[in-house]
Short mmCIF file of C-alpha atoms in Angstrom, two decimals:
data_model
loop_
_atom_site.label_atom_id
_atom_site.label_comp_id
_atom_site.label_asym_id
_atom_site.label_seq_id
_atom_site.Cartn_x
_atom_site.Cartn_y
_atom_site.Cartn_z
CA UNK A 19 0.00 0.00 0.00
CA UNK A 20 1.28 2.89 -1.26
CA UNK A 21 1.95 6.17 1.42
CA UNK A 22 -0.85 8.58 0.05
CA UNK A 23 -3.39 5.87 0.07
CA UNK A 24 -2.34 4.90 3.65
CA UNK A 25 -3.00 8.63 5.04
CA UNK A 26 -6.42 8.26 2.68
CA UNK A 27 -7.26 5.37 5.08
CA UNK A 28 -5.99 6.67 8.16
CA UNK A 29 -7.93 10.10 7.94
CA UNK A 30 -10.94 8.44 6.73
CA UNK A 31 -10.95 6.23 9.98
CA UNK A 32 -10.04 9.53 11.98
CA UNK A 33 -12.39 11.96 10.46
CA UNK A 34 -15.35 9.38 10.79
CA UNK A 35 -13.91 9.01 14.40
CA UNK A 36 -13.42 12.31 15.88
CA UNK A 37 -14.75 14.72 13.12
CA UNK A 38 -12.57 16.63 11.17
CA UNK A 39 -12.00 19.95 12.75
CA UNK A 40 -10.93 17.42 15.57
CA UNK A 41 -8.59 15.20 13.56
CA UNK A 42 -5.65 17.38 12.91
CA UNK A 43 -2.90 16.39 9.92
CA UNK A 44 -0.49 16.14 12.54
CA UNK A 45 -2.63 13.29 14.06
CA UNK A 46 -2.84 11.98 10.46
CA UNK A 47 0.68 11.56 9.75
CA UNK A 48 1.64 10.22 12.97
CA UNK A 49 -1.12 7.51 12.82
CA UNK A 50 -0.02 7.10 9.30
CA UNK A 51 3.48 6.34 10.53
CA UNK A 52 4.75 9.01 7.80
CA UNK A 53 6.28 12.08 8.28
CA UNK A 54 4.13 15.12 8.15
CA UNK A 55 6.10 16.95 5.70
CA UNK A 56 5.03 13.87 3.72
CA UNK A 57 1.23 14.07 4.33
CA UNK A 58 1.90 17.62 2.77
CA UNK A 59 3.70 16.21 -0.65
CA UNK A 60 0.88 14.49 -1.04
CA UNK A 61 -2.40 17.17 -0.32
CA UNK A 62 -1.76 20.88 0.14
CA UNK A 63 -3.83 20.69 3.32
CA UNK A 64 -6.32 18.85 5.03
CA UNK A 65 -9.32 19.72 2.78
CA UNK A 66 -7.45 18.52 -0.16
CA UNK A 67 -7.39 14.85 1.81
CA UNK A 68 -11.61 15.32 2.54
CA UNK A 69 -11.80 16.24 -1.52
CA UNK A 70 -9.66 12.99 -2.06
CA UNK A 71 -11.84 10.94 0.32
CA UNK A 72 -14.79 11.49 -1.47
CA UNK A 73 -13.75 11.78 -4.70
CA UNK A 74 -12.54 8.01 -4.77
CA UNK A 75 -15.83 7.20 -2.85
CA UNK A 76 -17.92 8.68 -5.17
CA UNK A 77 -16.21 7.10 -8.33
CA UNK A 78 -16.30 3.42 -6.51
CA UNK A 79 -19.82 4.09 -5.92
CA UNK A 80 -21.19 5.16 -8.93
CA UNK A 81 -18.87 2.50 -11.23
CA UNK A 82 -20.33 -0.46 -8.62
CA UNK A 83 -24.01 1.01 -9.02
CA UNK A 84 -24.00 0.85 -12.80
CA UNK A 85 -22.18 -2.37 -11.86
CA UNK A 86 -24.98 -3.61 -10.30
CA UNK A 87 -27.82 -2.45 -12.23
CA UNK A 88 -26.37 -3.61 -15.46
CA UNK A 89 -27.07 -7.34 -14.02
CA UNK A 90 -30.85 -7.10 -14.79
CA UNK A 91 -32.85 -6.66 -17.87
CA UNK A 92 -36.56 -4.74 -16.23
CA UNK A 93 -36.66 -1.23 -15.34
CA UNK A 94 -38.12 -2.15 -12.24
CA UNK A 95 -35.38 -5.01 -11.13
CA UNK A 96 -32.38 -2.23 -11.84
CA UNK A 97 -34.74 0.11 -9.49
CA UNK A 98 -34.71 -3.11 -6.75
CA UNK A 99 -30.65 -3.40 -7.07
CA UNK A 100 -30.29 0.11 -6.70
CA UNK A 101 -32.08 0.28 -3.52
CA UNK A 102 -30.22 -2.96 -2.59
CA UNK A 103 -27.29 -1.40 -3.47
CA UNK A 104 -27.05 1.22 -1.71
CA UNK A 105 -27.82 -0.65 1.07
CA UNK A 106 -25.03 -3.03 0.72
CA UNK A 107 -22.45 0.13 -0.03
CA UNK A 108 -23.33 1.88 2.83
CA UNK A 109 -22.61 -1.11 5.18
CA UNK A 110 -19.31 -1.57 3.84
CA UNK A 111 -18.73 2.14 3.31
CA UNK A 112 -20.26 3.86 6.54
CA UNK A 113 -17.18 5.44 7.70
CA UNK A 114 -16.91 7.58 4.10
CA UNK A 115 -20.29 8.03 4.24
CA UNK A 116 -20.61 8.91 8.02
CA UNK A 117 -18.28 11.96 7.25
CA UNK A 118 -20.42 12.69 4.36
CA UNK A 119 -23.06 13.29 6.16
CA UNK A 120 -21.42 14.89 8.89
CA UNK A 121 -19.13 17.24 7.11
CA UNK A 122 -20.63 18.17 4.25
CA UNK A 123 -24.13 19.95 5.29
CA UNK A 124 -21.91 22.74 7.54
CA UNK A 125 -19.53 23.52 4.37
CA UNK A 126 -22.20 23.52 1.93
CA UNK A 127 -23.84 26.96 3.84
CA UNK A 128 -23.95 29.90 1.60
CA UNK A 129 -21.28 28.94 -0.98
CA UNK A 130 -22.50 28.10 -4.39
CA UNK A 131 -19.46 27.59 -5.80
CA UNK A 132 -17.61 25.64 -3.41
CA UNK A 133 -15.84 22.25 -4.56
CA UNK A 134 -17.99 20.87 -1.99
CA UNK A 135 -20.97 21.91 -3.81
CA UNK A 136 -19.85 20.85 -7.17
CA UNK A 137 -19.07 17.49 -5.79
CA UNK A 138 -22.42 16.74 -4.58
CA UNK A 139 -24.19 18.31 -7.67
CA UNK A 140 -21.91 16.00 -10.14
CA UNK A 141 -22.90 12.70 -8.06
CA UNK A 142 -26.30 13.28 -7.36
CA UNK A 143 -26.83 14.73 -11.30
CA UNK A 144 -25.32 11.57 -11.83
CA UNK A 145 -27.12 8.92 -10.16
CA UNK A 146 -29.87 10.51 -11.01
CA UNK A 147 -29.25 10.14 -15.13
CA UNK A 148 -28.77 6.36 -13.98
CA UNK A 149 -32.22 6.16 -12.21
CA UNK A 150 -33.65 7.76 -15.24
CA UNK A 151 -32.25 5.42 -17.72
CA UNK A 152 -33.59 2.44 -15.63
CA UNK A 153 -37.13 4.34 -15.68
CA UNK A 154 -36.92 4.69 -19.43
CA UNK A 155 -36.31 1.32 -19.80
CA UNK A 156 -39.10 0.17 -17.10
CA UNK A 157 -41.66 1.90 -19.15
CA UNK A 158 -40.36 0.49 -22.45
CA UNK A 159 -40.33 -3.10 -21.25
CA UNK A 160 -43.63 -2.01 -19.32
CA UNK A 161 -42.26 -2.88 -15.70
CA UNK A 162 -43.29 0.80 -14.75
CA UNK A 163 -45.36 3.17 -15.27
CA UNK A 164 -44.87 7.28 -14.15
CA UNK A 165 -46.25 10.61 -15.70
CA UNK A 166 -43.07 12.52 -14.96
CA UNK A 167 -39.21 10.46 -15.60
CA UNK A 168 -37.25 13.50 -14.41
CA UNK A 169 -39.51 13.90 -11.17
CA UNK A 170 -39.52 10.51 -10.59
CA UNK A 171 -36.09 10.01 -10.53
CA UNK A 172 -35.05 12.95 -8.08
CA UNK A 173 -37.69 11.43 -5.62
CA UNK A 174 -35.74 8.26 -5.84
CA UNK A 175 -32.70 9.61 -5.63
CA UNK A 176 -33.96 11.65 -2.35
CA UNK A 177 -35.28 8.29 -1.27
CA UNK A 178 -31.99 6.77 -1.78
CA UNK A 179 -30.30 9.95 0.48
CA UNK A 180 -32.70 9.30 3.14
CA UNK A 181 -32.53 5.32 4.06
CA UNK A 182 -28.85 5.76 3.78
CA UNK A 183 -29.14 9.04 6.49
CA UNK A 184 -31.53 7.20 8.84
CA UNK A 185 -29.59 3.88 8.80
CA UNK A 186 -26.47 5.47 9.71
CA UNK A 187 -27.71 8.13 11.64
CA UNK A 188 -29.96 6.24 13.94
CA UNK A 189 -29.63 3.03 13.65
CA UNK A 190 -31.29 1.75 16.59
CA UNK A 191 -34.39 3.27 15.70
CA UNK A 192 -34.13 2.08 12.46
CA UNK A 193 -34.87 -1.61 11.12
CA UNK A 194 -33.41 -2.10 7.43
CA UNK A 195 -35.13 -0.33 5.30
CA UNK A 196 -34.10 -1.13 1.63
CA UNK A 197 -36.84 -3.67 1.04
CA UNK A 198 -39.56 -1.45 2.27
CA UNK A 199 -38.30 1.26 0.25
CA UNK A 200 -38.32 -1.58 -2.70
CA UNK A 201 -42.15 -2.70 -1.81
CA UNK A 202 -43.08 0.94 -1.57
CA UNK A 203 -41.60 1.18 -4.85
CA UNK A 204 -42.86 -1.66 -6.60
CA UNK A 205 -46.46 -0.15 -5.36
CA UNK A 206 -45.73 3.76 -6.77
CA UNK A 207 -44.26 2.55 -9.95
CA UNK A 208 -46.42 -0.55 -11.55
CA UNK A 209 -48.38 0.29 -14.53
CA UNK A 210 -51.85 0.37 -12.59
CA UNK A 211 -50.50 2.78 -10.49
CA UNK A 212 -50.28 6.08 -12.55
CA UNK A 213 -52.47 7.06 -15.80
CA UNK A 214 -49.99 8.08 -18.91
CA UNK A 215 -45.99 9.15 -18.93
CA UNK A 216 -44.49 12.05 -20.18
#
């Protein structure tokens, strides 16, 4: 394992830990076992490491949803393994995701612009575009049935956000929840449900 992607690890475990205002680089390195002048070769500070964290999260994530959506041949199946997904990345990702949701909401405040921002925007925009491709093809193979594909798909997408928030967040008040979100699903989205498509 390479030096950079040991400090990635490292902070990750510290940040989802002890926050990151908390988890200083100089903690970093020395848990690293590197030197800190190293840690700084590597990211100009301690937001570049956060930007690096996620960025390699994100891509993992998105390549393993398409991953796992590609398996099935109904719209409404690649909507099931996208909630299942999810499920299964957050389990083995909760400490990238923990900081996520931790982090992110307090840097996000009145900055438009921020790389923070952007992040966010390109992944959600992007699963998003993959929701919508799996409700095209659920309506072409006549799996589903919705009046609006674009609305649709950002209310799954904000479904996705928000079993991944609660199960993390609380998670003694909260029994899995991917197949009731699937059930729900199935229920909003078969063909008897809704009257016409845009």
């Amino acid at each position: 394992m390479g030096r950079k992607t040991t400090i990635i690890e490292t902070a990750t475990r510290l940040f989802a830990q002890k926050g990151f205002a908390e988890a200083s680089t100089a903690e970093i390195a020395e848990t690293a076992g590197v030197a800190h002048g190293t840690l700084f070769y590597h990211f100009k500070n301690k937001q570049g490491i956060i930007q690096e964290i996620f960025t390699r999260a994100g891509s993992v994530y998105l390549r393993e949803l398409r991953k796992s959506i590609a398996e099935y041949n109904t719209g409404m199946r690649q909507i099931e393994a996208a909630l299942r997904f999810n499920e299964e990345y957050s389990r083995h990702h909760s400490q990238e995701i923990l900081i996520f949701l931790r982090i992110f909401p307090d840097q996000l405040k009145g900055d438009a612009q921020s790389p923070e921002r952007e992040f966010i925007d390109s992944i959600q925009q992007q699963v998003i575009a993959i929701l919508h491709e799996s409700l095209s093809a659920g309506i072409a193979d006549g799996t589903i049935e919705c009046r609006d594909i674009e609305e649709t798909a950002c209310v799954l997408n904000s479904l996705i956000f928000g079993v991944t928030h609660m199960s993390l967040m609380a998670p003694r008040y909260t029994p899995s929840l991917s197949e009731g979100a699937i059930a729900f699903c199935r229920q909003a989205l078969q063909p008897s449900a809704c009257a016409g498509k845009k």
